[in-house]
Short mmCIF file of N, CA, C and O in Angstrom, two decimals:
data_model
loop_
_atom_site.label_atom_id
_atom_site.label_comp_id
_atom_site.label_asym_id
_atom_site.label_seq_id
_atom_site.Cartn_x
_atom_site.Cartn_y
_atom_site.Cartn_z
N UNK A 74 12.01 -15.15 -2.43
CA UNK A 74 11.22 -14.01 -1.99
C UNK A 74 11.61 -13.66 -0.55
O UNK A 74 11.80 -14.34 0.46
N UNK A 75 11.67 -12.24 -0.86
CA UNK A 75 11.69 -11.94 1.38
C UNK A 75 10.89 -12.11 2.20
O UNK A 75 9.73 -12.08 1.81
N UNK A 76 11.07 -12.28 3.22
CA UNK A 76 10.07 -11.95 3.97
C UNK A 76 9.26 -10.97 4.40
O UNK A 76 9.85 -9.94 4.72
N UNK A 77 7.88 -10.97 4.52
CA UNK A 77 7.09 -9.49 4.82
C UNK A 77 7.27 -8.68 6.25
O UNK A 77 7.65 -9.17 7.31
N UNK A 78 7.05 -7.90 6.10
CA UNK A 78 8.11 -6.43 6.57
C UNK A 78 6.75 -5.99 7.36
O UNK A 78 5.93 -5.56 6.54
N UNK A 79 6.24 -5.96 8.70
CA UNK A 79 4.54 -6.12 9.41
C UNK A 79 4.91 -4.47 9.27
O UNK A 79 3.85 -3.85 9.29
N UNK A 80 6.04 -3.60 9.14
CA UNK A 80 5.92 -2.28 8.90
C UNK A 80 5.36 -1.67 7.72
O UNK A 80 5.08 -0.48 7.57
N UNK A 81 5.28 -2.30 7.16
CA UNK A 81 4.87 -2.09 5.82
C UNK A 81 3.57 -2.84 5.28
O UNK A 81 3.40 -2.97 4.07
N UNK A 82 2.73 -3.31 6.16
CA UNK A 82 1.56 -3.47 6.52
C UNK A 82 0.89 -2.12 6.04
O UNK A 82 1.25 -0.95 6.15
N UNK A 83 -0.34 -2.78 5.40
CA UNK A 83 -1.26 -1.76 5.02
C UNK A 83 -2.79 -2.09 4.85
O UNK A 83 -3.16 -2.72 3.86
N UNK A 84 -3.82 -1.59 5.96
CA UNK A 84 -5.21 -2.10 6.18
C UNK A 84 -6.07 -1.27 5.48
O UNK A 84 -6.02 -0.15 5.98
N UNK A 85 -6.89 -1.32 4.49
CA UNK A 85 -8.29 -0.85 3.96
C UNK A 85 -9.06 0.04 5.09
O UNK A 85 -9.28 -0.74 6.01
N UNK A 86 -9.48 1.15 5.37
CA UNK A 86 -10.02 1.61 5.97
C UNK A 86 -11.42 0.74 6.88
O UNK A 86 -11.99 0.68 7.98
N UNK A 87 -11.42 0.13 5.40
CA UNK A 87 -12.87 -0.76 6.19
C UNK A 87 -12.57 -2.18 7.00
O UNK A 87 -13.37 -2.99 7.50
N UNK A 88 -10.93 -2.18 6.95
CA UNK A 88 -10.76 -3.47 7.75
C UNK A 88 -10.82 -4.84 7.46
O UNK A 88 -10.51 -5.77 8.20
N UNK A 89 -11.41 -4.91 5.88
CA UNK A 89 -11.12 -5.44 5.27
C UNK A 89 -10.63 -6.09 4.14
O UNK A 89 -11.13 -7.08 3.60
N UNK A 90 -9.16 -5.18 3.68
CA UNK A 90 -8.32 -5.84 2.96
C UNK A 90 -7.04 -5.16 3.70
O UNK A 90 -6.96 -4.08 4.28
N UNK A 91 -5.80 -6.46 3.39
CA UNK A 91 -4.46 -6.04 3.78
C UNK A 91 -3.88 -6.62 2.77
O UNK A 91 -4.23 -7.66 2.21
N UNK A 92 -2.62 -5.66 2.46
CA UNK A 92 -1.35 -6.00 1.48
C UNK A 92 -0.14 -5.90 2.43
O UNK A 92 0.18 -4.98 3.18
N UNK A 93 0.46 -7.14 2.20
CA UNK A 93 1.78 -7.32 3.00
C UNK A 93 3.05 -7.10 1.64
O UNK A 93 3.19 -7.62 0.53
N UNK A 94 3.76 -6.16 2.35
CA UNK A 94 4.74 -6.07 1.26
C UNK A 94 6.29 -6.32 1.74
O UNK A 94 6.68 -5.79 2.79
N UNK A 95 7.09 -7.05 1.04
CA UNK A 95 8.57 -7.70 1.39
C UNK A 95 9.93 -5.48 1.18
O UNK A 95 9.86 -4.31 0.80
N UNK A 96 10.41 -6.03 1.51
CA UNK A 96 11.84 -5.20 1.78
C UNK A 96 11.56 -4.73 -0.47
O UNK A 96 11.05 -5.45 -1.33
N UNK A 97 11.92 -3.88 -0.54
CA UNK A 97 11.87 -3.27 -2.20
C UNK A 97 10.74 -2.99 -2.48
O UNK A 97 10.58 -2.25 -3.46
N UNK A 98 9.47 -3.49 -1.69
CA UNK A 98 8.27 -3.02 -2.60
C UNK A 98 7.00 -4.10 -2.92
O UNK A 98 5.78 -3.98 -3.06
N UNK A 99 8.45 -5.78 -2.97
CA UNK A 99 7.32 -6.62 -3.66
C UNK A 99 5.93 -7.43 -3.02
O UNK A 99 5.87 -7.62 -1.81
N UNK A 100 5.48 -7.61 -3.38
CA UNK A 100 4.50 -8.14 -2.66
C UNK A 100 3.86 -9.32 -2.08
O UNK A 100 3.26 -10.16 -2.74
N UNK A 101 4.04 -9.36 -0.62
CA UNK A 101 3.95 -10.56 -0.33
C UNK A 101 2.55 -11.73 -0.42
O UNK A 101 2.30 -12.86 -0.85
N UNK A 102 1.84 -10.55 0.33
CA UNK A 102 0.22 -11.73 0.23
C UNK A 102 -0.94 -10.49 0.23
O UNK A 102 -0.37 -9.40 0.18
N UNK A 103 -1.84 -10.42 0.26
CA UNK A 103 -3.01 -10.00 0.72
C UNK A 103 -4.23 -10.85 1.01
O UNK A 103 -4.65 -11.86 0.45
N UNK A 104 -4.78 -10.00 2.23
CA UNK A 104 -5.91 -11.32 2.89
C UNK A 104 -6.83 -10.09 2.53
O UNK A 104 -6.64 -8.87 2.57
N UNK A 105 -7.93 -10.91 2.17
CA UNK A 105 -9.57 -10.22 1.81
C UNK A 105 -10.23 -11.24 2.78
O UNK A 105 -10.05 -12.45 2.64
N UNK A 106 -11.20 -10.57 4.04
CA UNK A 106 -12.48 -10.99 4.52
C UNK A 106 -13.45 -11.57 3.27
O UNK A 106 -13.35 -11.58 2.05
N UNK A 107 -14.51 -12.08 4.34
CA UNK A 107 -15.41 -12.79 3.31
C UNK A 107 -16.13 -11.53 3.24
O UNK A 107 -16.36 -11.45 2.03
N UNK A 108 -16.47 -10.81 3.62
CA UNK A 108 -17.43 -9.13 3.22
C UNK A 108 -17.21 -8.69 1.96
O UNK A 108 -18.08 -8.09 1.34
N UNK A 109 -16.37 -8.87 1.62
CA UNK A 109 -15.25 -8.36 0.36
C UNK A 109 -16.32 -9.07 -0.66
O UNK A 109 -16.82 -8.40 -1.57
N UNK A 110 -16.63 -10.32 -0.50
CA UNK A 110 -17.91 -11.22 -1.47
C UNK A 110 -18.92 -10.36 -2.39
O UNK A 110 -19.16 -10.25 -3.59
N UNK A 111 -19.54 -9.59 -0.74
CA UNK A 111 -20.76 -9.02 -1.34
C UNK A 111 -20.65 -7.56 -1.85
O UNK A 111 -21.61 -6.80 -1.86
N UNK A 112 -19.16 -7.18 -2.34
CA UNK A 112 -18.57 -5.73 -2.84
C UNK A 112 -18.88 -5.58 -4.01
O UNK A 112 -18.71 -6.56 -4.73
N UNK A 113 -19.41 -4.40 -4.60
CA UNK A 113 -19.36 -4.32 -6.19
C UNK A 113 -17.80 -4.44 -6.73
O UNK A 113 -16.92 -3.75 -6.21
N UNK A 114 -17.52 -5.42 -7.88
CA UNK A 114 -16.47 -5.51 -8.42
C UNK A 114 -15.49 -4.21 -8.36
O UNK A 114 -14.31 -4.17 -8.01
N UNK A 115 -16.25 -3.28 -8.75
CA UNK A 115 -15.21 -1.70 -9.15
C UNK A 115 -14.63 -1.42 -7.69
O UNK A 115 -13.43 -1.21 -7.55
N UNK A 116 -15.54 -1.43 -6.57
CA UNK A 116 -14.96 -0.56 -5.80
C UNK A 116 -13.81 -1.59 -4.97
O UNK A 116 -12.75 -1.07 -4.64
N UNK A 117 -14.02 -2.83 -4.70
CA UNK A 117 -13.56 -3.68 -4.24
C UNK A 117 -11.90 -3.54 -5.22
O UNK A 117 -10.79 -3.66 -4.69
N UNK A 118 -12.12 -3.30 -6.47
CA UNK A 118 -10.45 -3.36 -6.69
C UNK A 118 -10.34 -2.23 -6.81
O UNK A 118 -9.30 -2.07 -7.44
N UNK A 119 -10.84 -1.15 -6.55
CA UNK A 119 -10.30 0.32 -6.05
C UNK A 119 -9.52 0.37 -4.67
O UNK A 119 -8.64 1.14 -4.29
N UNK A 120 -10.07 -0.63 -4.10
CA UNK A 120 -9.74 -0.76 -2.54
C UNK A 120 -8.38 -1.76 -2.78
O UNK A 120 -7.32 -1.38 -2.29
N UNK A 121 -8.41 -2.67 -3.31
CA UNK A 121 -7.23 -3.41 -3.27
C UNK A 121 -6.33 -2.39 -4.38
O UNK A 121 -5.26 -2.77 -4.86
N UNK A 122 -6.58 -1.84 -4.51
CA UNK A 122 -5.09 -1.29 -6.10
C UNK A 122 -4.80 0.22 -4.73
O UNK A 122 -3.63 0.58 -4.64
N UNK A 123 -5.48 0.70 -4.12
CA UNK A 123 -5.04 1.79 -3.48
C UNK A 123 -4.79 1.54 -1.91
O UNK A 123 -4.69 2.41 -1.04
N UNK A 124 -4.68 -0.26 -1.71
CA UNK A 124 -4.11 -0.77 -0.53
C UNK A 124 -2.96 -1.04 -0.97
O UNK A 124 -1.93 -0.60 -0.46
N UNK A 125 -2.99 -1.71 -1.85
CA UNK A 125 -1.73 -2.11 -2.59
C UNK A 125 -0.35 -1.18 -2.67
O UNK A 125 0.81 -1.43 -2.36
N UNK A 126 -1.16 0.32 -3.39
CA UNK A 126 -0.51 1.48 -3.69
C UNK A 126 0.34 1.96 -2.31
O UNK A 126 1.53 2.24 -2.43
N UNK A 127 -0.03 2.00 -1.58
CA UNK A 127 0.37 2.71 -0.31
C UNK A 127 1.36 1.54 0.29
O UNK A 127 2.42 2.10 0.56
N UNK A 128 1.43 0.03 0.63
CA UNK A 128 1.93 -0.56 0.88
C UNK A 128 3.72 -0.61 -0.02
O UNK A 128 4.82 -0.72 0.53
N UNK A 129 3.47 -0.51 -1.19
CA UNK A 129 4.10 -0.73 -2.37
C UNK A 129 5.05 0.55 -1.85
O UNK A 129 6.09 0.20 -1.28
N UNK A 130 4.88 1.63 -1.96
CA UNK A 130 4.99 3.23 -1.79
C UNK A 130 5.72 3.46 -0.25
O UNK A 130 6.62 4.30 -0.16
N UNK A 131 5.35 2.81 0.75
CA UNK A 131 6.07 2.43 1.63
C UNK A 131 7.46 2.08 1.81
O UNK A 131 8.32 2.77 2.37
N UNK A 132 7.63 0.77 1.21
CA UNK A 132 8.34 0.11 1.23
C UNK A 132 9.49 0.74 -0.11
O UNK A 132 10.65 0.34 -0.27
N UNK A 133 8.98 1.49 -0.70
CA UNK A 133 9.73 1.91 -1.81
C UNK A 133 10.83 3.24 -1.34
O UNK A 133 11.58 3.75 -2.17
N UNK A 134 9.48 4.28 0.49
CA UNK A 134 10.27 5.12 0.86
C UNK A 134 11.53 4.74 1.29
O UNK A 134 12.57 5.30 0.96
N UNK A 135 11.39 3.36 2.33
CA UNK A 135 12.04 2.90 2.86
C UNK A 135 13.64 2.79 2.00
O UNK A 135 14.70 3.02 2.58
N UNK A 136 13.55 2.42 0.66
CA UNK A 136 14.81 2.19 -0.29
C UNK A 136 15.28 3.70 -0.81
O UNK A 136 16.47 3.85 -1.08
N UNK A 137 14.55 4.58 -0.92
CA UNK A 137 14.99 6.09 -1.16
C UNK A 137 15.42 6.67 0.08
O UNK A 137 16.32 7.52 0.09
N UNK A 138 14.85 6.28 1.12
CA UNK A 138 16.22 6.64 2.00
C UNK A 138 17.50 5.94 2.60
O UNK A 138 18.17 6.26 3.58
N UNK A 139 17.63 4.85 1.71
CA UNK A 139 18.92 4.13 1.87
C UNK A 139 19.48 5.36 0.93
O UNK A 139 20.28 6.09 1.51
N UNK A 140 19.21 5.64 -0.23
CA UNK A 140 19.77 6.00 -1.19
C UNK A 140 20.38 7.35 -0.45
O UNK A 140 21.54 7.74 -0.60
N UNK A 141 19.50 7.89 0.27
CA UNK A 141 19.86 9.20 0.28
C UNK A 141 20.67 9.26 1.76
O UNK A 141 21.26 10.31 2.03
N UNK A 142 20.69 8.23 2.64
CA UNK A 142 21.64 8.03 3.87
C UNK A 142 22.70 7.82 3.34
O UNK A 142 23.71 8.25 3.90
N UNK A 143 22.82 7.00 1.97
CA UNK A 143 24.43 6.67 1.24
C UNK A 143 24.78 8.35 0.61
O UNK A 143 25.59 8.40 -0.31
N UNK A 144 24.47 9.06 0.87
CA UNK A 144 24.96 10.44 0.05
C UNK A 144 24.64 10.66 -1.26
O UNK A 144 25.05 11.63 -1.89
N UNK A 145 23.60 9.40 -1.93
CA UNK A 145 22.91 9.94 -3.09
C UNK A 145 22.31 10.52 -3.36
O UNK A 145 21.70 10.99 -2.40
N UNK A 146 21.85 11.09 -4.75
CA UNK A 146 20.49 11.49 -5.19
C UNK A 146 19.65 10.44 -5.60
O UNK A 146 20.20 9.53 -6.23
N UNK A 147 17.94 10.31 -5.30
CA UNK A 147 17.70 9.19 -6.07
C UNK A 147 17.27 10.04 -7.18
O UNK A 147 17.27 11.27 -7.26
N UNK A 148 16.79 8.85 -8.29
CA UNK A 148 16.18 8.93 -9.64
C UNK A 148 15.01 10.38 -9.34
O UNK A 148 14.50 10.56 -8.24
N UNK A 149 14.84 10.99 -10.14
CA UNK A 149 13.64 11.87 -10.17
C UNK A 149 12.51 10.67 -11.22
O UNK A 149 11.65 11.11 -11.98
N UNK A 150 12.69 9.63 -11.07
CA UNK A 150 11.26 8.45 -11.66
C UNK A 150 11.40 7.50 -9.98
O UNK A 150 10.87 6.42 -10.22
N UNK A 151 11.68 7.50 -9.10
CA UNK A 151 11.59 6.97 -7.75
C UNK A 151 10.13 7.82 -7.01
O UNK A 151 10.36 9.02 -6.90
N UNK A 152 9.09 7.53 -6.64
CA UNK A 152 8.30 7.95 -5.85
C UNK A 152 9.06 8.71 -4.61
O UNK A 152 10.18 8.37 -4.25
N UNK A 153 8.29 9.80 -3.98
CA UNK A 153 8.21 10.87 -3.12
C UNK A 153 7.51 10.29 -2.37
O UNK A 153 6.73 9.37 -2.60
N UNK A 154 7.90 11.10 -0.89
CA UNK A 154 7.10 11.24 0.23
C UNK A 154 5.70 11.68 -0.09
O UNK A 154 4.70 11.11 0.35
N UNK A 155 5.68 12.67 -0.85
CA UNK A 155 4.49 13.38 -1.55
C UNK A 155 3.56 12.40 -2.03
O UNK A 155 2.37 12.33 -1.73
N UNK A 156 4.32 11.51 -2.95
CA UNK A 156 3.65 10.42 -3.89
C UNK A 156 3.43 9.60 -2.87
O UNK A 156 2.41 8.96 -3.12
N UNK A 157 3.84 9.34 -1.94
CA UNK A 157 3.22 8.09 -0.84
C UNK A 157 1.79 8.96 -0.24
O UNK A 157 0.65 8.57 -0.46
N UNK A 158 2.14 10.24 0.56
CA UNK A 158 0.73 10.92 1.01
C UNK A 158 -0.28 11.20 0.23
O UNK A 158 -1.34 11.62 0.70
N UNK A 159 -0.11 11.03 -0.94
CA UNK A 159 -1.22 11.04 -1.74
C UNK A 159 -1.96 10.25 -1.99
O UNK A 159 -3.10 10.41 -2.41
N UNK A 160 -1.19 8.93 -1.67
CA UNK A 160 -1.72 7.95 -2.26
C UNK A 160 -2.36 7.09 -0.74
O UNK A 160 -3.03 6.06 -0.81
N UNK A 161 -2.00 7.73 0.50
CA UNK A 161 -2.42 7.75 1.90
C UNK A 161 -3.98 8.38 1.93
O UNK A 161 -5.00 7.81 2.33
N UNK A 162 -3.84 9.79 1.37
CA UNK A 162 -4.77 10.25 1.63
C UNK A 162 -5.87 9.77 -0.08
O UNK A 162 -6.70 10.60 -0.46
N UNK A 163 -5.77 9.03 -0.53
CA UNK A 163 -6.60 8.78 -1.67
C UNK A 163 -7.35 7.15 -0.80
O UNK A 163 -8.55 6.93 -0.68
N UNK A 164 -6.29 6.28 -0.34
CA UNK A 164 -6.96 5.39 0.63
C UNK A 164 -7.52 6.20 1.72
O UNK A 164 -8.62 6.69 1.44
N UNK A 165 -7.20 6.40 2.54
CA UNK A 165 -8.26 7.08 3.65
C UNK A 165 -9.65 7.40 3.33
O UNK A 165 -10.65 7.11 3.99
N UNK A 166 -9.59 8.12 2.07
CA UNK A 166 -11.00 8.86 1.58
C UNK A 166 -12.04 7.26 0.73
O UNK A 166 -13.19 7.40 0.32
N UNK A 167 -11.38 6.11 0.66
CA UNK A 167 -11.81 5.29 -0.37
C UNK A 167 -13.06 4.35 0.58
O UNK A 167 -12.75 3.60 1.51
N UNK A 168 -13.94 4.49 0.29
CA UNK A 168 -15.38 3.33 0.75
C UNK A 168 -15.53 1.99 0.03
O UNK A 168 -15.38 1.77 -1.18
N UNK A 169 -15.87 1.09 1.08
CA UNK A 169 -16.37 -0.18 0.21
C UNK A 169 -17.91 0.24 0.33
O UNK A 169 -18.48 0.89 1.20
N UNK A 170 -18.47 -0.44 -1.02
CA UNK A 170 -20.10 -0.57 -0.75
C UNK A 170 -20.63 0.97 -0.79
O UNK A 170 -21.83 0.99 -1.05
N UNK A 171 -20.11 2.13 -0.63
CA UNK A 171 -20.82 2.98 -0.18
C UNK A 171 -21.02 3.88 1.31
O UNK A 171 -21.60 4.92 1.62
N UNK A 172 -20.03 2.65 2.17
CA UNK A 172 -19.68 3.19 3.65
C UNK A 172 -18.91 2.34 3.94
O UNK A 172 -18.80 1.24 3.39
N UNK A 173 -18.11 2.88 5.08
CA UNK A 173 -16.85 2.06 5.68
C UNK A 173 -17.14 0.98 6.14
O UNK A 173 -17.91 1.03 7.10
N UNK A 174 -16.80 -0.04 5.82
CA UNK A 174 -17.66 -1.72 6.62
C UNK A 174 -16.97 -1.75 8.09
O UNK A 174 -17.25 -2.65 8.89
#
């Protein structure tokens, strides 16, 4: 496995969850606070699948523009800049509990 890439760091709005993701995408660790305990199940892995998402999405821009510094085209099934801000602005808008902890 690679090592995690602190650029590709990605924090939960509420500060508490992070997904560390390696060089391609994969994933290195994520740390959950103990707050995370008293979360309703749903929203708590809404928060980790759309920390995840953005971390993942990152690290994925990062390899589409190798592709495209080498004079390629990538895949039209490779995620977009688009597909990363979306998935930026879908975390941003996401609450634990009901308010930002």
């Amino acid at each position: 496995m690679s090592e995690p890439d602190p650029r590709l760091d990605v924090v939960h709005p509420s500060g508490h969850v992070m997904f560390r993701s390696c060089r391609g995408g994969y994933l290195h660790s994520v740390v959950l606070s103990e707050v995370v305990a008293d979360v309703d199940a749903e929203r708590l892995a809404q928060a980790v699948l759309r920390t995840a998402d953005v971390s993942h999405l990152k690290a994925v821009m990062e390899i589409r523009q190798e592709i495209l510094d080498a004079g390629f085209s990538p895949s039209a099934e490779l995620p977009t800049p688009a597909d990363l801000a979306r998935a930026e602005a879908a975390l941003d808008d996401h609450e634990l509990g009901g308010k930002q902890l």
